[in-house]
Coordinates of N, CA and C in Angstrom, one line a residue:
X1 N 5.7 -2.6 1.6 CA 6.2 -3.7 0.7 C 4.9 -4.6 0.2
X2 N 4.1 -4.7 0.9 CA 2.7 -5.4 0.7 C 2.4 -4.6 -0.9
X3 N 2.2 -3.5 -0.6 CA 1.6 -2.6 -1.5 C 2.5 -3.2 -3.0
X4 N 3.8 -2.8 -2.8 CA 4.7 -3.1 -4.0 C 4.7 -4.5 -4.5
X5 N 4.4 -5.4 -3.8 CA 4.2 -6.7 -4.0 C 2.6 -6.9 -4.9
X6 N 1.9 -6.2 -4.2 CA 0.4 -6.3 -4.8 C 0.5 -5.7 -6.2
X7 N 1.2 -4.3 -6.4 CA 1.2 -3.7 -7.4 C 2.0 -4.7 -8.7
X8 N 3.2 -5.3 -8.0 CA 4.0 -6.1 -8.9 C 3.2 -7.0 -9.7
X9 N 2.2 -7.6 -9.0 CA 1.3 -8.9 -9.6 C 0.4 -8.0 -10.9
X10 N -0.2 -7.1 -10.9 CA -0.9 -6.4 -11.6 C -0.6 -5.5 -12.7
X11 N 1.0 -5.0 -12.9 CA 1.0 -4.1 -13.6 C 1.4 -4.9 -15.1
X12 N 1.0 -4.1 -16.1 CA 1.1 -5.0 -17.4 C 2.6 -5.1 -17.8
X13 N 2.8 -6.2 -18.6 CA 3.9 -6.6 -19.1 C 4.7 -5.1 -19.8
X14 N 5.9 -4.7 -18.9 CA 6.5 -3.6 -19.5 C 6.1 -2.5 -18.8
X15 N 5.1 -2.4 -18.0 CA 5.0 -1.5 -17.4 C 5.7 -0.7 -16.1
X16 N 5.3 -0.1 -15.3 CA 6.4 0.3 -14.1 C 5.8 0.5 -12.8
X17 N 6.6 0.8 -11.8 CA 6.3 1.0 -10.5 C 7.0 1.9 -10.1
X18 N 6.4 2.7 -9.3 CA 7.1 3.8 -8.7 C 6.7 4.1 -7.4
X19 N 7.8 4.3 -6.5 CA 7.7 4.5 -5.0 C 8.1 5.9 -4.9
X20 N 7.4 6.6 -4.1 CA 7.5 8.1 -3.6 C 7.5 8.1 -2.1
X21 N 8.8 8.6 -1.5 CA 8.4 8.9 0.1 C 9.1 10.2 0.4
X22 N 8.4 10.9 1.3 CA 8.8 12.3 1.7 C 7.8 12.6 2.8
X23 N 8.4 14.2 2.9 CA 7.4 14.8 4.1 C 5.9 15.1 3.4
X24 N 5.2 15.2 4.1 CA 3.8 15.7 3.5 C 3.6 17.3 3.3
X25 N 3.5 17.9 2.3 CA 3.6 19.2 1.8 C 2.2 19.7 1.9
X26 N 1.4 19.3 2.6 CA -0.3 19.8 3.0 C 0.0 20.2 4.4
X27 N -1.3 20.6 4.8 CA -1.7 20.9 6.1 C -1.2 20.1 7.2
X28 N -1.1 18.7 6.8 CA -1.1 17.6 7.7 C 0.4 17.2 7.9
X29 N 0.7 17.6 9.3 CA 2.5 17.2 9.8 C 2.3 15.8 9.9
X30 N 3.4 15.0 8.6 CA 3.7 13.8 8.9 C 4.5 13.6 7.6
X31 N 4.1 12.1 7.1 CA 4.9 11.7 5.7 C 4.0 11.0 4.9
X32 N 4.6 11.1 3.6 CA 3.7 10.6 2.5 C 4.3 9.2 1.7
X33 N 3.5 8.3 1.7 CA 4.4 7.3 0.6 C 3.2 6.9 -0.4
X34 N 4.0 7.0 -1.3 CA 2.9 6.5 -2.3 C 3.4 5.7 -3.5
X35 N 2.6 4.6 -3.7 CA 3.4 3.5 -4.7 C 2.2 3.5 -5.8
X36 N 2.8 3.3 -7.2 CA 2.4 3.8 -8.3 C 2.5 2.5 -9.3
X37 N 1.4 2.5 -10.1 CA 2.0 1.5 -11.4 C 1.1 1.8 -12.4
X38 N 1.6 1.6 -13.8 CA 1.1 1.8 -15.3 C 0.2 0.3 -15.6
X39 N -0.5 -0.2 -14.5 CA -0.9 -1.6 -14.9 C -2.3 -1.5 -15.5
X40 N -3.3 -2.7 -15.2 CA -4.3 -2.7 -15.8 C -5.5 -2.0 -14.9
X41 N -5.1 -1.4 -13.9 CA -6.1 -0.3 -12.9 C -7.4 -1.1 -12.0
X42 N -7.8 -0.5 -11.1 CA -8.7 -1.1 -10.8 C -10.3 -0.8 -10.8
X43 N -11.3 -1.6 -10.9 CA -12.6 -0.7 -11.3 C -13.3 -0.1 -10.3
X44 N -13.9 0.9 -10.5 CA -14.4 1.8 -9.3 C -15.1 1.1 -8.1
X45 N -15.9 0.2 -8.5 CA -16.9 -1.0 -7.6 C -15.7 -1.6 -6.9
X46 N -15.0 -2.0 -7.5 CA -13.7 -2.7 -6.6 C -12.8 -1.6 -5.5
X47 N -12.6 -0.5 -6.1 CA -12.0 0.4 -5.2 C -12.5 0.4 -3.8
X48 N -14.1 0.3 -3.8 CA -14.7 0.7 -2.7 C -14.5 -0.4 -1.7
X49 N -14.2 -1.8 -2.1 CA -14.2 -2.8 -1.3 C -12.7 -3.5 -1.1
X50 N -11.8 -2.7 -1.6 CA -10.5 -3.2 -1.7 C -9.8 -3.5 -0.5
X51 N -10.1 -2.7 0.7 CA -9.6 -2.7 2.1 C -10.6 -3.8 3.0
X52 N -11.3 -4.3 2.3 CA -12.0 -5.4 3.1 C -11.6 -6.5 3.3
X53 N -11.5 -7.3 4.2 CA -11.0 -8.6 4.5 C -11.6 -9.4 3.5
X54 N -10.6 -10.4 2.9 CA -11.2 -11.6 2.3 C -11.8 -11.0 0.6
X55 N -11.9 -9.7 0.3 CA -12.0 -9.5 -0.9 C -10.8 -9.2 -1.9
X56 N -11.1 -10.2 -3.0 CA -9.8 -10.1 -4.0 C -10.3 -10.7 -5.3
X57 N -9.6 -10.1 -6.3 CA -10.0 -10.4 -7.9 C -8.8 -11.2 -8.4
X58 N -8.0 -10.9 -7.4 CA -6.7 -11.8 -7.7 C -6.7 -13.3 -8.0
X59 N -6.6 -14.2 -8.9 CA -6.4 -15.4 -9.2 C -5.7 -15.8 -8.1
X60 N -6.3 -16.9 -7.0 CA -5.6 -17.5 -5.9 C -5.3 -16.4 -4.8
X61 N -5.9 -15.5 -4.8 CA -5.9 -14.4 -3.7 C -7.0 -14.5 -2.6
X62 N -6.2 -14.6 -1.6 CA -7.4 -14.6 -0.3 C -7.8 -13.2 0.4
X63 N -7.3 -12.0 -0.1 CA -8.0 -10.6 0.1 C -7.6 -10.3 1.6
X64 N -6.1 -10.7 2.2 CA -6.0 -10.2 3.3 C -4.9 -9.2 3.2
X65 N -4.2 -9.1 2.2 CA -2.8 -8.2 2.2 C -3.1 -6.8 2.1
X66 N -4.1 -6.4 1.6 CA -4.7 -4.7 1.5 C -5.1 -4.8 2.7
X67 N -5.9 -5.6 3.1 CA -6.7 -5.2 4.4 C -5.8 -5.0 5.4
X68 N -4.8 -5.8 5.5 CA -3.6 -6.0 6.7 C -3.1 -4.6 6.7
X69 N -2.9 -4.6 5.6 CA -1.8 -3.2 5.1 C -2.9 -1.8 6.1
X70 N -4.2 -1.8 5.2 CA -4.9 -0.6 6.0 C -4.9 -0.7 7.3
X71 N -5.0 -1.7 8.2 CA -5.5 -2.1 9.6 C -4.0 -1.4 10.2
X72 N -2.9 -1.8 9.5 CA -1.8 -1.2 10.2 C -1.6 0.0 10.3
X73 N -1.7 0.8 8.9 CA -1.7 2.1 8.9 C -2.7 2.6 9.7
X74 N -4.1 2.2 9.8 CA -4.9 2.9 10.9 C -4.8 2.9 12.3
X75 N -4.0 1.5 12.4 CA -3.5 1.3 14.0 C -2.6 2.6 14.1
X76 N -1.7 3.3 13.4 CA -0.7 4.2 13.3 C -1.2 5.6 13.1
X77 N -2.6 5.5 13.3 CA -3.5 6.8 12.9 C -3.1 7.4 11.8
X78 N -2.8 6.5 10.8 CA -2.9 7.0 9.6 C -3.7 7.0 8.5
X79 N -3.6 7.4 7.2 CA -4.5 7.0 6.2 C -4.2 6.5 5.0
X80 N -5.1 5.6 4.5 CA -4.5 4.8 3.4 C -5.6 5.1 2.3
X81 N -5.4 5.7 0.9 CA -6.1 6.0 0.0 C -5.9 5.1 -1.2
X82 N -6.8 4.9 -2.2 CA -6.5 4.4 -3.6 C -7.1 5.1 -4.6
X83 N -6.4 5.5 -5.7 CA -6.9 5.9 -6.9 C -6.5 5.5 -7.9
X84 N -7.3 5.2 -9.0 CA -7.2 3.8 -10.0 C -8.2 4.4 -11.2
X85 N -7.6 4.0 -12.5 CA -8.3 4.3 -13.8 C -8.0 3.1 -14.4
X86 N -9.1 2.3 -15.0 CA -9.1 0.9 -15.5 C -8.3 1.4 -17.0
X87 N -7.3 0.7 -16.9 CA -6.5 0.6 -18.4 C -5.3 1.8 -18.3
X88 N -5.2 2.6 -17.1 CA -4.3 3.4 -16.8 C -3.4 3.2 -15.5
X89 N -3.8 2.7 -14.4 CA -2.6 2.3 -13.4 C -3.4 2.7 -12.2
X90 N -2.7 2.7 -11.1 CA -3.5 2.7 -9.8 C -2.0 3.3 -8.9
X91 N -2.7 4.2 -7.8 CA -1.8 4.6 -6.8 C -2.4 4.5 -5.4
X92 N -1.8 3.8 -4.7 CA -1.9 4.0 -3.2 C -1.1 5.2 -2.6
X93 N -1.9 5.7 -1.7 CA -1.2 6.7 -1.2 C -1.4 6.5 0.7
X94 N -0.3 6.9 1.3 CA -0.3 6.5 2.7 C 0.2 7.6 3.3
X95 N -0.7 8.2 4.2 CA -0.2 9.4 5.4 C 0.1 8.9 6.5
X96 N 1.0 8.9 6.9 CA 1.3 8.7 8.8 C 1.8 9.8 9.2
X97 N 1.1 10.0 10.7 CA 1.2 11.4 11.2 C 2.5 11.3 11.7
X98 N 3.3 12.6 11.9 CA 4.6 12.8 12.5 C 4.6 12.6 14.0
X99 N 5.3 11.9 14.8 CA 5.1 11.6 15.9 C 6.0 12.6 16.9
X100 N 5.5 12.9 17.9 CA 6.0 14.3 18.7 C 6.8 13.6 19.6

């Protein structure tokens, strides 16, 4: 939910937010969650720091939302990635392993 909330504050007026959930169709057994928007995008230099605690470009942001999300994903042996293009939008992808 944090990712959707983050995206909701950054998509352009009239933009869209899309959630995709399903099994991973690559060689990694598990599940994928992708949160995409058609918003302003994130600069490359910011994507390198976006999961660091207290890093934020959002007015009034404290930089804990995405950092906390990343730590939760990692605690479950998952992977979180971000792909973004300024002016085009952003996609966060989370992979979580299958539990035996």
